PDB file of C-alpha atoms in Angstrom:
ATOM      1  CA  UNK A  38      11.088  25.192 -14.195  1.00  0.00           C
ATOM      2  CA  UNK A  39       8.543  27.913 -13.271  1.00  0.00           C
ATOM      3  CA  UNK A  40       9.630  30.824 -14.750  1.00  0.00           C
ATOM      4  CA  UNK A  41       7.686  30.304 -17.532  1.00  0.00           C
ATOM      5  CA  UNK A  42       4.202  30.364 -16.168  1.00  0.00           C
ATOM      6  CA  UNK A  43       2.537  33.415 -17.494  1.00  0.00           C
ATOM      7  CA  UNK A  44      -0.411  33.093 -13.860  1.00  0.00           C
ATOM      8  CA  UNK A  45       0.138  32.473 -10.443  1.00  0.00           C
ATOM      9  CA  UNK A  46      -1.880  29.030 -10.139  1.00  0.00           C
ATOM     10  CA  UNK A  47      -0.811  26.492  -7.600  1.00  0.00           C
ATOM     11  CA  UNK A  48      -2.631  23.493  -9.449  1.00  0.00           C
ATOM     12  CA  UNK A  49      -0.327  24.571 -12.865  1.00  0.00           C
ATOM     13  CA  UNK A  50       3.138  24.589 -10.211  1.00  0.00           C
ATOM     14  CA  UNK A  51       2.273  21.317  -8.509  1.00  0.00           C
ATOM     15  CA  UNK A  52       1.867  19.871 -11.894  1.00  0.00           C
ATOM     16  CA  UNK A  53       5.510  21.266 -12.672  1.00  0.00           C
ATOM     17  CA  UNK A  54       6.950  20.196  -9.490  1.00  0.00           C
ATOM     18  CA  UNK A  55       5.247  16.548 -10.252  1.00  0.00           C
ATOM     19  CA  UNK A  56       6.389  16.335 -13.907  1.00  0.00           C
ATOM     20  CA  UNK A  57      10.427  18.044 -13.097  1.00  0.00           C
ATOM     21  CA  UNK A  58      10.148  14.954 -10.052  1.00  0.00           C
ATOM     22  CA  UNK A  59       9.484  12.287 -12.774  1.00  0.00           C
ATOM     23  CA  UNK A  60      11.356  13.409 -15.826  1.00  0.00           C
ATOM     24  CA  UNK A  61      14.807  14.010 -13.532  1.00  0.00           C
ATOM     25  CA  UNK A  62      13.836  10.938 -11.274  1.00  0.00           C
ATOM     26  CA  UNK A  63      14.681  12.927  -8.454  1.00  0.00           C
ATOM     27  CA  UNK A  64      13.134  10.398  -6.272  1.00  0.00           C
ATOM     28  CA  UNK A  65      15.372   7.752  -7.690  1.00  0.00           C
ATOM     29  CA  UNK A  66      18.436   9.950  -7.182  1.00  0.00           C
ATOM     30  CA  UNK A  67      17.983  11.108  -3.324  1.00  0.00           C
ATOM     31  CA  UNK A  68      18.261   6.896  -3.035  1.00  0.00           C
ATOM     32  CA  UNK A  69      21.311   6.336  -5.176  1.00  0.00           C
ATOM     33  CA  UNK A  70      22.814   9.508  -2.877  1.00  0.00           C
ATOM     34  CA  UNK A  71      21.914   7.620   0.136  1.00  0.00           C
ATOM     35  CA  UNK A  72      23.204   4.451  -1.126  1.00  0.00           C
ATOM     36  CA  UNK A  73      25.785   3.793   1.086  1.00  0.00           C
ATOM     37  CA  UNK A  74      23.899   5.859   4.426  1.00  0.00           C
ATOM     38  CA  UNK A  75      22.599   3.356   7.135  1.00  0.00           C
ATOM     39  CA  UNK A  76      19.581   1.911   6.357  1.00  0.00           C
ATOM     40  CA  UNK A  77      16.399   3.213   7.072  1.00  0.00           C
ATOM     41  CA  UNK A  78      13.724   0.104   6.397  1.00  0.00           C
ATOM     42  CA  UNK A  79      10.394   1.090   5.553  1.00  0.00           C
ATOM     43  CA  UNK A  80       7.002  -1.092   4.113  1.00  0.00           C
ATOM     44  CA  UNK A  81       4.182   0.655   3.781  1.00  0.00           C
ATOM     45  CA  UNK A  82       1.033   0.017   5.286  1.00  0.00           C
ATOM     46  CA  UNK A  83      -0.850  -1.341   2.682  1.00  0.00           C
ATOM     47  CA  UNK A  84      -3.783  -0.358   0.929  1.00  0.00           C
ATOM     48  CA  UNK A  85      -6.747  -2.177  -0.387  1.00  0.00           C
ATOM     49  CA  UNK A  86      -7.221  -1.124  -3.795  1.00  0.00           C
ATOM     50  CA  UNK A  87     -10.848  -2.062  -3.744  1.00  0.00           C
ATOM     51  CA  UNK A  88     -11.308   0.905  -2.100  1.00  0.00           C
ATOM     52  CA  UNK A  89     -11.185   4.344  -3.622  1.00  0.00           C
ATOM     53  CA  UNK A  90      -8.745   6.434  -2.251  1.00  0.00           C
ATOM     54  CA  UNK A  91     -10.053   9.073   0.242  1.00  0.00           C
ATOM     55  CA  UNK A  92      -8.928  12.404   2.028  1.00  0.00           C
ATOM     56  CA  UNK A  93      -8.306  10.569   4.879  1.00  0.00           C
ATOM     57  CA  UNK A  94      -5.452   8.814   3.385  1.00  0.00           C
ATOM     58  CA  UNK A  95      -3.628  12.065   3.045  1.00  0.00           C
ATOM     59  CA  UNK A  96      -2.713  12.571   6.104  1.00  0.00           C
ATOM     60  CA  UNK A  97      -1.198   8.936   6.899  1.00  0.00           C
ATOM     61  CA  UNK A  98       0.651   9.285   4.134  1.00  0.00           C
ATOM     62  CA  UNK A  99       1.913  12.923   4.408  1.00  0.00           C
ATOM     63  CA  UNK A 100       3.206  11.820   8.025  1.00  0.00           C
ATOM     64  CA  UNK A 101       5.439   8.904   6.805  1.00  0.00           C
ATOM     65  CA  UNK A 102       6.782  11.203   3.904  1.00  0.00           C
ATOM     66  CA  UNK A 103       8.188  13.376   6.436  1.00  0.00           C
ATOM     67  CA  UNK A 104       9.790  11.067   8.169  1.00  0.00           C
ATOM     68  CA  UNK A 105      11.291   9.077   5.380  1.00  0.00           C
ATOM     69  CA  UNK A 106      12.158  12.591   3.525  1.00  0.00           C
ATOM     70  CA  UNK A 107      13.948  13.457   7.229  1.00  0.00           C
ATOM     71  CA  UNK A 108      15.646  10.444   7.450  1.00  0.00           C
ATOM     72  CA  UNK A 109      17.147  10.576   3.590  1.00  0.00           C
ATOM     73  CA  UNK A 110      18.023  13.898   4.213  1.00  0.00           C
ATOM     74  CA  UNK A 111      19.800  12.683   7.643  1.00  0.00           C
ATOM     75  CA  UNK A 112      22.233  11.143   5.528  1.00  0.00           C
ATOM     76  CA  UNK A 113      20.182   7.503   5.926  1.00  0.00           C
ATOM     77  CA  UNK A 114      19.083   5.101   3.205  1.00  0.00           C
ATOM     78  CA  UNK A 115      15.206   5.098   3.192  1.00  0.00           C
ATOM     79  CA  UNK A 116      14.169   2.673   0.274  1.00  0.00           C
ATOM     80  CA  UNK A 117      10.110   3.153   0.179  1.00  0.00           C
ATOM     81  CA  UNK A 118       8.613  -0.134  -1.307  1.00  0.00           C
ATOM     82  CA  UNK A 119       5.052  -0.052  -1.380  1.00  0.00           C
ATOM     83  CA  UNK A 120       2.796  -2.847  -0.696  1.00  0.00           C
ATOM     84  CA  UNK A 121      -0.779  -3.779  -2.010  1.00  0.00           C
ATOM     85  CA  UNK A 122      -3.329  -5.329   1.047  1.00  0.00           C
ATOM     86  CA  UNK A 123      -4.661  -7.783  -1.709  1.00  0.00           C
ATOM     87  CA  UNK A 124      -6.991 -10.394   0.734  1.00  0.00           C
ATOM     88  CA  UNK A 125      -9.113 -10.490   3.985  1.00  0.00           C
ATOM     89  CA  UNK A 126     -12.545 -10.051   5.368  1.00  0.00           C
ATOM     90  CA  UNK A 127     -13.140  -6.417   3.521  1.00  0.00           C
ATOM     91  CA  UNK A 128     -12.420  -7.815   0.107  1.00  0.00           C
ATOM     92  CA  UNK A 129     -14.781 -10.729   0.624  1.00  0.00           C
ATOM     93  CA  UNK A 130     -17.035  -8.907   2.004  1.00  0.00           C
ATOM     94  CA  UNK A 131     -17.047  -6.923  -1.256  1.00  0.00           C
ATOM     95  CA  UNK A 132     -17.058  -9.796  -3.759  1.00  0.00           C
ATOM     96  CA  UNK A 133     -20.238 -11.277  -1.874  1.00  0.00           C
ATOM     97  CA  UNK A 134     -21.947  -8.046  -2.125  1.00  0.00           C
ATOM     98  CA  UNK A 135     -21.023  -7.338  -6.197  1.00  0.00           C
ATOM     99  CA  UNK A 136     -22.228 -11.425  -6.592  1.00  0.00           C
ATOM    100  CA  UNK A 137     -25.532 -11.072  -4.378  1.00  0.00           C
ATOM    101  CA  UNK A 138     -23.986 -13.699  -2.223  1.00  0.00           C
ATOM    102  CA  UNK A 139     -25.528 -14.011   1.647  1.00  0.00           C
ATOM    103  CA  UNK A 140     -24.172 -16.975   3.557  1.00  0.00           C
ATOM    104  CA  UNK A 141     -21.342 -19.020   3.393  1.00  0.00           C
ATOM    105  CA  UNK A 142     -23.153 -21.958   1.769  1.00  0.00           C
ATOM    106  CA  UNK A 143     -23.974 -19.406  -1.065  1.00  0.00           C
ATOM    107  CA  UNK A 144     -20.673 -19.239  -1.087  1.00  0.00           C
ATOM    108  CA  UNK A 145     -19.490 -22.651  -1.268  1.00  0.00           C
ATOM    109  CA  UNK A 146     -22.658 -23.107  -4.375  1.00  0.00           C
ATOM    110  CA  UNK A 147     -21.244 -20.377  -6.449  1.00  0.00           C
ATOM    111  CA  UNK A 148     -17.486 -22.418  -5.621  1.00  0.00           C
ATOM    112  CA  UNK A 149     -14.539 -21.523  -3.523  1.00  0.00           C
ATOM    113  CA  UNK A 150     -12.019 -21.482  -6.503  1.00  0.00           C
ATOM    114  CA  UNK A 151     -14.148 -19.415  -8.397  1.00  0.00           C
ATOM    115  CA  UNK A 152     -15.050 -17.036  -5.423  1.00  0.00           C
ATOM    116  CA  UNK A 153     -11.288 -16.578  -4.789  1.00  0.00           C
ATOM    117  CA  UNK A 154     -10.155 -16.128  -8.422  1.00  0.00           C
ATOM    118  CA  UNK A 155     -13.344 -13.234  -8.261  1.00  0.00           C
ATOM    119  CA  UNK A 156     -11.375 -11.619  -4.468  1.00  0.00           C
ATOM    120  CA  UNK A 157      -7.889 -12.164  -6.480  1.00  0.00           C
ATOM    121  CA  UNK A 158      -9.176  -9.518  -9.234  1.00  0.00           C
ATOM    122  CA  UNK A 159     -11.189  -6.878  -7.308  1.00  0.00           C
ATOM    123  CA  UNK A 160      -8.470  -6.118  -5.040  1.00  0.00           C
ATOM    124  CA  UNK A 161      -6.702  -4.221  -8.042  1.00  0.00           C
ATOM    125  CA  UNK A 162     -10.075  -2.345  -9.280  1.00  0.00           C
ATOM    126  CA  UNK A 163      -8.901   0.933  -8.261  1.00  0.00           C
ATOM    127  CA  UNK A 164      -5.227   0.187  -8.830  1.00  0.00           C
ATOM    128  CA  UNK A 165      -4.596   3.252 -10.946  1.00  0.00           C
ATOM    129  CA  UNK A 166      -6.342   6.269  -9.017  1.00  0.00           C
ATOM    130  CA  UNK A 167      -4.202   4.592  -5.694  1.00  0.00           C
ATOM    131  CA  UNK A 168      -0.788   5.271  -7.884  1.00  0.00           C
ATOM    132  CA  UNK A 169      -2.126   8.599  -9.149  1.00  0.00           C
ATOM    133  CA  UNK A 170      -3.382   9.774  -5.909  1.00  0.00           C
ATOM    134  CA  UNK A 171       0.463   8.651  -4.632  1.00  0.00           C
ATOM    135  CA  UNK A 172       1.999  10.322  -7.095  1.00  0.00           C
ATOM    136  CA  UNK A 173      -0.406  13.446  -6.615  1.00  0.00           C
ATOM    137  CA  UNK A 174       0.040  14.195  -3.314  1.00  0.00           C
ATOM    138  CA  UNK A 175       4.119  13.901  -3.736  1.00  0.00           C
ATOM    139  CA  UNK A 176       4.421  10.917  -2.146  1.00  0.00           C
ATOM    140  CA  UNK A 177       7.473   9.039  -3.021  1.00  0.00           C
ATOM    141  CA  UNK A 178       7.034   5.043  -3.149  1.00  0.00           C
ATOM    142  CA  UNK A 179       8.318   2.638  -5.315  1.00  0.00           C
ATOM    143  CA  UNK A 180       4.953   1.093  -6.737  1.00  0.00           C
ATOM    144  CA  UNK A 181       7.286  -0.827  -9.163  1.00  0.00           C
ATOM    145  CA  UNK A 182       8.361  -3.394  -7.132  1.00  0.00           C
ATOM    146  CA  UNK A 183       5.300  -3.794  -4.787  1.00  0.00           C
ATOM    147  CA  UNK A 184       4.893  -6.286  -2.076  1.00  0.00           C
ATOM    148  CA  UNK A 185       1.319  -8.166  -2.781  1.00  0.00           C
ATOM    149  CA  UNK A 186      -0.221  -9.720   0.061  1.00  0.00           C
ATOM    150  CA  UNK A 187      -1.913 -12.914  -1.763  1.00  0.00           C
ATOM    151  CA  UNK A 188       1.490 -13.722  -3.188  1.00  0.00           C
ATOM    152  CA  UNK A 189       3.150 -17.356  -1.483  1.00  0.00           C
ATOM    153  CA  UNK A 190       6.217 -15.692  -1.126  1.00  0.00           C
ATOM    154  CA  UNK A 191       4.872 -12.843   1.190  1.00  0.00           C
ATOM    155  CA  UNK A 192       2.386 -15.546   2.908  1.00  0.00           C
ATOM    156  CA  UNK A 193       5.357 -17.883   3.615  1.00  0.00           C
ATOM    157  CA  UNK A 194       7.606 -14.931   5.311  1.00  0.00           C
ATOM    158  CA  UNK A 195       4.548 -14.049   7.205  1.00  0.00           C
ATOM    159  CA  UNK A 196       4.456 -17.753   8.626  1.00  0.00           C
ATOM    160  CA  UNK A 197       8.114 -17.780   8.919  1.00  0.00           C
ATOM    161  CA  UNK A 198       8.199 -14.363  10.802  1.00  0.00           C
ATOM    162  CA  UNK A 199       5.760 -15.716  13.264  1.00  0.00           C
ATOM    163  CA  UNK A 200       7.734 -19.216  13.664  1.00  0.00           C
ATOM    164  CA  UNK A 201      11.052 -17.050  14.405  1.00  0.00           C
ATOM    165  CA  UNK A 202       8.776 -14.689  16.842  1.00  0.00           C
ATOM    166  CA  UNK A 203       7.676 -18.404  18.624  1.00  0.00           C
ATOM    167  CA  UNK A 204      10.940 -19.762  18.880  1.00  0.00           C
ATOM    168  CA  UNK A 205      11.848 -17.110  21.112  1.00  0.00           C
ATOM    169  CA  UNK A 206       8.904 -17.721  23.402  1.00  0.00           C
ATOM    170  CA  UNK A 207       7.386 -13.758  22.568  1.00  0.00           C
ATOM    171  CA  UNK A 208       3.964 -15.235  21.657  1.00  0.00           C
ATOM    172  CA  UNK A 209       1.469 -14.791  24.027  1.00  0.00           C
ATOM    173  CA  UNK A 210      -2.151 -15.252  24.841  1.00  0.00           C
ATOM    174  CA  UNK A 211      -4.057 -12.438  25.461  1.00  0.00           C
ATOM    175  CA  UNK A 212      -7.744 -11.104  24.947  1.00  0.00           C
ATOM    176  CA  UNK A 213      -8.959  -8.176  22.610  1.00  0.00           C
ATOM    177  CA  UNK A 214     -12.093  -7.080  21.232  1.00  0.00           C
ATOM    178  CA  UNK A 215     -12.130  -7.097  17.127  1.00  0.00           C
ATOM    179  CA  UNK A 216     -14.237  -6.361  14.805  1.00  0.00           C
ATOM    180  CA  UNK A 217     -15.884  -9.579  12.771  1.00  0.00           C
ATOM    181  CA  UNK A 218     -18.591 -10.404  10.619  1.00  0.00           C
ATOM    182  CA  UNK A 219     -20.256 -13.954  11.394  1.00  0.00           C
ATOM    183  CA  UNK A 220     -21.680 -15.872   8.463  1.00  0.00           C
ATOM    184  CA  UNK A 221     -24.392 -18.820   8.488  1.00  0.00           C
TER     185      UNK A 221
END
């Protein structure tokens, strides 16, 4: 794989390493190896790809690498399925700011529907540098199969997680300090 570089340049490697990773689907093949290893269950955090990716992602996502890598190697099953944090306050927050929006009944003028179709397709603007930064920084994820947060099928679990959580009287009240925005 490297013995043909004429230079000793890391950039030139890493793209080696990256490309021999993809073209031999090595990621795909330390799953199928693990196939049968006890499973290892893993969803990542999502990102908000409104957002660019920064250099502060790195490092989130160079710790749960190592533990997923550890844990395939361990003999374990690690399926990584990544996720995409497609809704809440930051998105809107966003879309008001790109439409000039100000208050809540702005909102409501310019239309709910349409507001929400405008949230639905930000979220994905950066989409592409999120998988390429991924991919860049070796990080293996299967960004195939993605969970998406605005999706009815991932809202119903949610609800259905929390009714299971209820049932079993682990719901609490409690008091916290969190961050909002308030809107006239």
């Amino acid at each position: 794989m490297l013995k043909n570089l004429k230079e000793f340049s890391l950039p030139k490697i890493e793209e080696k390493v990256l490309e021999f990773w993809k073209s031999d689907r090595i990621f795909e093949k330390s799953l199928a190896k693990t196939k049968r290893g006890k499973k290892f269950v893993f969803y990542e955090g999502p990102p908000t790809a409104n957002g660019r990716p920064g250099i502060h992602h790195v490092l989130a996502r160079v710790f749960k690498d190592i533990v997923l890598r550890y844990k395939t190697m361990a003999g374990f099953y690690a399926p990584r399925r990544g996720g995409w944090d497609t809704h809440g306050l930051p998105v809107e927050i966003e879309v008001e700011k790109s439409l000039g929006l100000k208050s809540k009944a702005e909102i409501e003028k310019f239309g709910i529907a349409e507001f929400n179709k405008k949230c639905r397709e930000s979220v994905w603007k950066y989409k592409n540098e999120w998988e390429r930064f991924t991919e860049r920084i070796g990080f293996w994820l299967d960004l195939k199969n993605p969970y998406i947060t605005y999706e009815n099928s991932y809202i119903e679990t949610l609800w259905w997680i929390i009714q299971q959580i209820a049932k079993r009287k682990l719901l609490y009240k409690g008091h916290k300090v969190v961050p909002c925005e308030i809107q006239d």
